[in-house]
Amino acid sequence: MADDSYRTIKQVAEGYYTEKRSRFISDAIPVGTVEAVKEQLDRYRKQYYDARHVCWAYMLGPDRLTFRANDDGEPSSTAGKPILGQINSNELTDILILVVRYFGGIELGTSGLIVAYRTAAAEAIAAAEIEERTVDEDITVAFEYPYLNGIMRIVKEDNPLIVSQKFEMDCEMTLRIRKGEAEKLKNRLLKVESAYLK
């Protein structure tokens, strides 16, 4: 995978797993910030207030450097870590996976718990629609009006997204393009007379 793209899920997806009468309900949720993660955790804790455990893990950002896992009272590393492991092995980011456990009265042991949480997380991911997104960069170019045609020709050829534009005596455009192609676009824009980057 290119370093200017990442994989995430399109919408909430659910999974389910049972082992020795314990029920594991899993949800994979697209999130973009730590605040969004906290909101979802609060919502799920309220919704499943009667569950024994609500374990979770999340991964954020295209570089996949922001992540956490939580066992919520299960033995250390038997829940959050296996959930995070599934996020990692699928190379996903901007995702929160919660696994809600309803205890069935029979102990599963640490290896049983690891398998159960890992499988429940995998089920949610399997149900999700995964999409690849690009890491984009915004470029603002300023230029004099007579050189608009030159700029527009480049925009047509390189096909960046036009975020905003202002055409007066001094013109300005903000363009969004995939990070890997940004340098090439900047160099082309700067070759147009009077153009400079802001």
CSV table of C-alpha atoms in Angstrom, one decimal:
chain,number,residue,atom,x,y,z
A,1,MET,CA,0.0,0.0,0.0
A,2,ALA,CA,1.3,3.5,-0.9
A,3,ASP,CA,2.3,5.7,2.0
A,4,ASP,CA,-0.3,8.3,0.9
A,5,SER,CA,-3.3,5.9,1.3
A,6,TYR,CA,-4.9,4.0,4.1
A,7,ARG,CA,-7.7,1.5,4.7
A,8,THR,CA,-10.7,2.1,6.9
A,9,ILE,CA,-14.3,1.0,7.1
A,10,LYS,CA,-17.3,2.8,5.4
A,11,GLN,CA,-19.9,2.3,8.1
A,12,VAL,CA,-20.7,0.5,11.4
A,13,ALA,CA,-20.5,-3.3,11.1
A,14,GLU,CA,-21.5,-6.0,13.6
A,15,GLY,CA,-20.1,-9.3,14.5
A,16,TYR,CA,-21.2,-12.0,17.0
A,17,TYR,CA,-19.5,-15.0,18.7
A,18,THR,CA,-20.6,-17.4,21.4
A,19,GLU,CA,-18.4,-19.7,23.5
A,20,LYS,CA,-19.6,-21.8,26.5
A,21,ARG,CA,-22.8,-19.7,26.8
A,22,SER,CA,-20.8,-16.4,26.9
A,23,ARG,CA,-22.0,-14.0,24.2
A,24,PHE,CA,-19.6,-11.6,22.5
A,25,ILE,CA,-21.3,-8.8,20.5
A,26,SER,CA,-18.8,-6.8,18.4
A,27,ASP,CA,-19.2,-3.5,16.5
A,28,ALA,CA,-16.6,-2.0,14.2
A,29,ILE,CA,-17.2,1.8,14.0
A,30,PRO,CA,-15.5,4.4,11.8
A,31,VAL,CA,-14.0,7.2,13.9
A,32,GLY,CA,-11.7,10.1,13.1
A,33,THR,CA,-10.7,11.5,16.5
A,34,VAL,CA,-10.1,10.5,20.1
A,35,GLU,CA,-13.2,12.5,21.0
A,36,ALA,CA,-15.3,10.4,18.7
A,37,VAL,CA,-13.9,7.3,20.3
A,38,LYS,CA,-14.9,8.6,23.8
A,39,GLU,CA,-18.5,9.4,22.6
A,40,GLN,CA,-18.9,5.9,21.2
A,41,LEU,CA,-17.6,4.3,24.3
A,42,ASP,CA,-20.0,6.3,26.5
A,43,ARG,CA,-22.9,5.4,24.2
A,44,TYR,CA,-22.0,1.7,24.3
A,45,ARG,CA,-21.5,1.6,28.0
A,46,LYS,CA,-25.0,3.1,28.5
A,47,GLN,CA,-26.5,0.8,25.9
A,48,TYR,CA,-24.9,-2.3,27.3
A,49,TYR,CA,-25.0,-1.3,31.0
A,50,ASP,CA,-26.0,-4.9,32.0
A,51,ALA,CA,-23.0,-6.5,30.2
A,52,ARG,CA,-20.1,-7.9,32.2
A,53,HIS,CA,-17.4,-6.3,30.0
A,54,VAL,CA,-17.2,-3.7,27.2
A,55,CYS,CA,-13.7,-4.2,25.8
A,56,TRP,CA,-12.3,-2.2,23.0
A,57,ALA,CA,-9.4,-1.1,20.8
A,58,TYR,CA,-9.0,1.8,18.3
A,59,MET,CA,-6.5,3.0,15.7
A,60,LEU,CA,-6.4,6.5,14.3
A,61,GLY,CA,-4.6,8.4,11.6
A,62,PRO,CA,-3.2,7.5,8.2
A,63,ASP,CA,0.2,6.8,9.8
A,64,ARG,CA,-1.6,4.4,12.3
A,65,LEU,CA,0.4,5.8,15.3
A,66,THR,CA,-2.5,6.7,17.6
A,67,PHE,CA,-4.0,3.5,19.2
A,68,ARG,CA,-5.2,2.1,22.5
A,69,ALA,CA,-6.6,-1.1,23.8
A,70,ASN,CA,-8.7,-1.8,26.9
A,71,ASP,CA,-9.5,-5.1,28.7
A,72,ASP,CA,-12.3,-3.5,30.8
A,73,GLY,CA,-11.8,-5.9,33.7
A,74,GLU,CA,-10.9,-9.0,31.8
A,75,PRO,CA,-7.4,-10.5,32.6
A,76,SER,CA,-4.6,-8.4,31.2
A,77,SER,CA,-4.1,-8.6,27.4
A,78,THR,CA,-6.9,-11.1,26.9
A,79,ALA,CA,-9.4,-8.7,25.2
A,80,GLY,CA,-8.1,-5.3,24.1
A,81,LYS,CA,-4.9,-6.7,22.6
A,82,PRO,CA,-6.5,-9.4,20.5
A,83,ILE,CA,-9.0,-6.8,19.2
A,84,LEU,CA,-6.2,-4.4,18.3
A,85,GLY,CA,-4.4,-7.4,16.7
A,86,GLN,CA,-7.3,-7.8,14.3
A,87,ILE,CA,-7.2,-4.1,13.4
A,88,ASN,CA,-3.5,-4.4,12.7
A,89,SER,CA,-3.6,-7.6,10.7
A,90,ASN,CA,-6.3,-6.0,8.4
A,91,GLU,CA,-4.1,-2.8,8.2
A,92,LEU,CA,-7.1,-0.6,9.2
A,93,THR,CA,-7.2,2.8,10.8
A,94,ASP,CA,-9.8,5.4,11.8
A,95,ILE,CA,-11.6,2.5,13.5
A,96,LEU,CA,-12.9,1.6,16.9
A,97,ILE,CA,-13.9,-2.0,17.7
A,98,LEU,CA,-16.0,-2.7,20.8
A,99,VAL,CA,-16.7,-6.2,22.0
A,100,VAL,CA,-19.5,-6.6,24.6
A,101,ARG,CA,-19.4,-9.7,26.7
A,102,TYR,CA,-22.3,-11.3,28.4
A,103,PHE,CA,-20.9,-13.9,30.8
A,104,GLY,CA,-22.4,-17.3,30.4
A,105,GLY,CA,-21.4,-18.7,33.8
A,106,ILE,CA,-18.5,-20.8,32.5
A,107,GLU,CA,-14.9,-19.5,32.8
A,108,LEU,CA,-13.1,-19.5,29.4
A,109,GLY,CA,-9.6,-19.2,30.7
A,110,THR,CA,-7.1,-16.8,29.2
A,111,SER,CA,-6.5,-18.6,25.9
A,112,GLY,CA,-10.3,-19.0,25.5
A,113,LEU,CA,-10.8,-15.3,26.1
A,114,ILE,CA,-8.1,-14.3,23.6
A,115,VAL,CA,-9.7,-16.5,20.9
A,116,ALA,CA,-13.2,-15.2,21.7
A,117,TYR,CA,-12.3,-11.5,21.6
A,118,ARG,CA,-10.1,-12.0,18.5
A,119,THR,CA,-12.9,-13.9,16.7
A,120,ALA,CA,-15.6,-11.4,17.7
A,121,ALA,CA,-13.4,-8.6,16.4
A,122,ALA,CA,-12.7,-10.5,13.2
A,123,GLU,CA,-16.4,-11.1,12.6
A,124,ALA,CA,-17.1,-7.4,12.8
A,125,ILE,CA,-14.3,-6.6,10.3
A,126,ALA,CA,-15.6,-9.4,8.0
A,127,ALA,CA,-19.0,-7.7,8.0
A,128,ALA,CA,-17.6,-4.3,7.2
A,129,GLU,CA,-17.1,-2.7,3.9
A,130,ILE,CA,-13.5,-1.7,3.7
A,131,GLU,CA,-12.3,1.2,1.5
A,132,GLU,CA,-9.0,2.7,0.6
A,133,ARG,CA,-8.7,6.4,1.1
A,134,THR,CA,-5.9,8.8,0.1
A,135,VAL,CA,-3.9,11.1,2.3
A,136,ASP,CA,-4.4,14.5,0.6
A,137,GLU,CA,-2.5,17.8,0.8
A,138,ASP,CA,-4.0,21.3,0.2
A,139,ILE,CA,-2.0,23.6,-2.0
A,140,THR,CA,-2.9,27.3,-2.2
A,141,VAL,CA,-1.6,29.1,-5.3
A,142,ALA,CA,-1.9,32.8,-5.9
A,143,PHE,CA,-1.4,34.4,-9.4
A,144,GLU,CA,-2.4,37.4,-11.5
A,145,TYR,CA,-5.6,37.2,-13.5
A,146,PRO,CA,-3.9,37.2,-17.0
A,147,TYR,CA,-2.3,33.8,-16.1
A,148,LEU,CA,-5.6,32.1,-15.2
A,149,ASN,CA,-5.6,30.0,-18.4
A,150,GLY,CA,-2.1,28.6,-17.6
A,151,ILE,CA,-3.2,27.6,-14.1
A,152,MET,CA,-6.5,26.1,-15.3
A,153,ARG,CA,-4.7,24.0,-17.9
A,154,ILE,CA,-2.6,22.4,-15.1
A,155,VAL,CA,-5.7,21.9,-13.0
A,156,LYS,CA,-7.4,20.1,-15.9
A,157,GLU,CA,-4.4,17.9,-16.5
A,158,ASP,CA,-3.5,17.0,-12.9
A,159,ASN,CA,-7.1,16.9,-11.8
A,160,PRO,CA,-6.9,18.0,-8.2
A,161,LEU,CA,-10.0,18.8,-6.2
A,162,ILE,CA,-10.8,22.6,-6.3
A,163,VAL,CA,-11.4,23.5,-2.6
A,164,SER,CA,-11.9,27.2,-3.2
A,165,GLN,CA,-11.2,29.8,-5.8
A,166,LYS,CA,-11.2,33.6,-6.0
A,167,PHE,CA,-10.8,35.4,-9.4
A,168,GLU,CA,-10.0,39.1,-9.2
A,169,MET,CA,-7.0,41.1,-10.2
A,170,ASP,CA,-5.1,38.9,-7.8
A,171,CYS,CA,-6.4,35.3,-8.0
A,172,GLU,CA,-6.2,32.5,-5.6
A,173,MET,CA,-7.0,28.8,-5.7
A,174,THR,CA,-6.8,26.1,-3.1
A,175,LEU,CA,-6.4,22.7,-4.6
A,176,ARG,CA,-6.5,19.3,-2.9
A,177,ILE,CA,-4.4,16.4,-4.3
A,178,ARG,CA,-3.1,13.1,-3.1
A,179,LYS,CA,0.1,13.6,-1.1
A,180,GLY,CA,2.3,11.6,-3.5
A,181,GLU,CA,1.3,13.9,-6.4
A,182,ALA,CA,1.5,17.2,-4.5
A,183,GLU,CA,5.2,18.0,-5.3
A,184,LYS,CA,4.7,17.5,-9.0
A,185,LEU,CA,1.6,19.8,-8.9
A,186,LYS,CA,3.4,22.5,-6.9
A,187,ASN,CA,6.3,22.5,-9.4
A,188,ARG,CA,4.0,22.8,-12.4
A,189,LEU,CA,2.0,25.7,-10.8
A,190,LEU,CA,5.2,27.6,-10.0
A,191,LYS,CA,6.3,27.5,-13.6
A,192,VAL,CA,3.3,29.7,-14.5
A,193,GLU,CA,4.4,33.4,-14.6
A,194,SER,CA,3.4,35.4,-11.5
A,195,ALA,CA,2.3,32.3,-9.5
A,196,TYR,CA,3.5,31.6,-6.0
A,197,LEU,CA,2.4,29.2,-3.2
A,198,LYS,CA,0.9,30.6,0.0
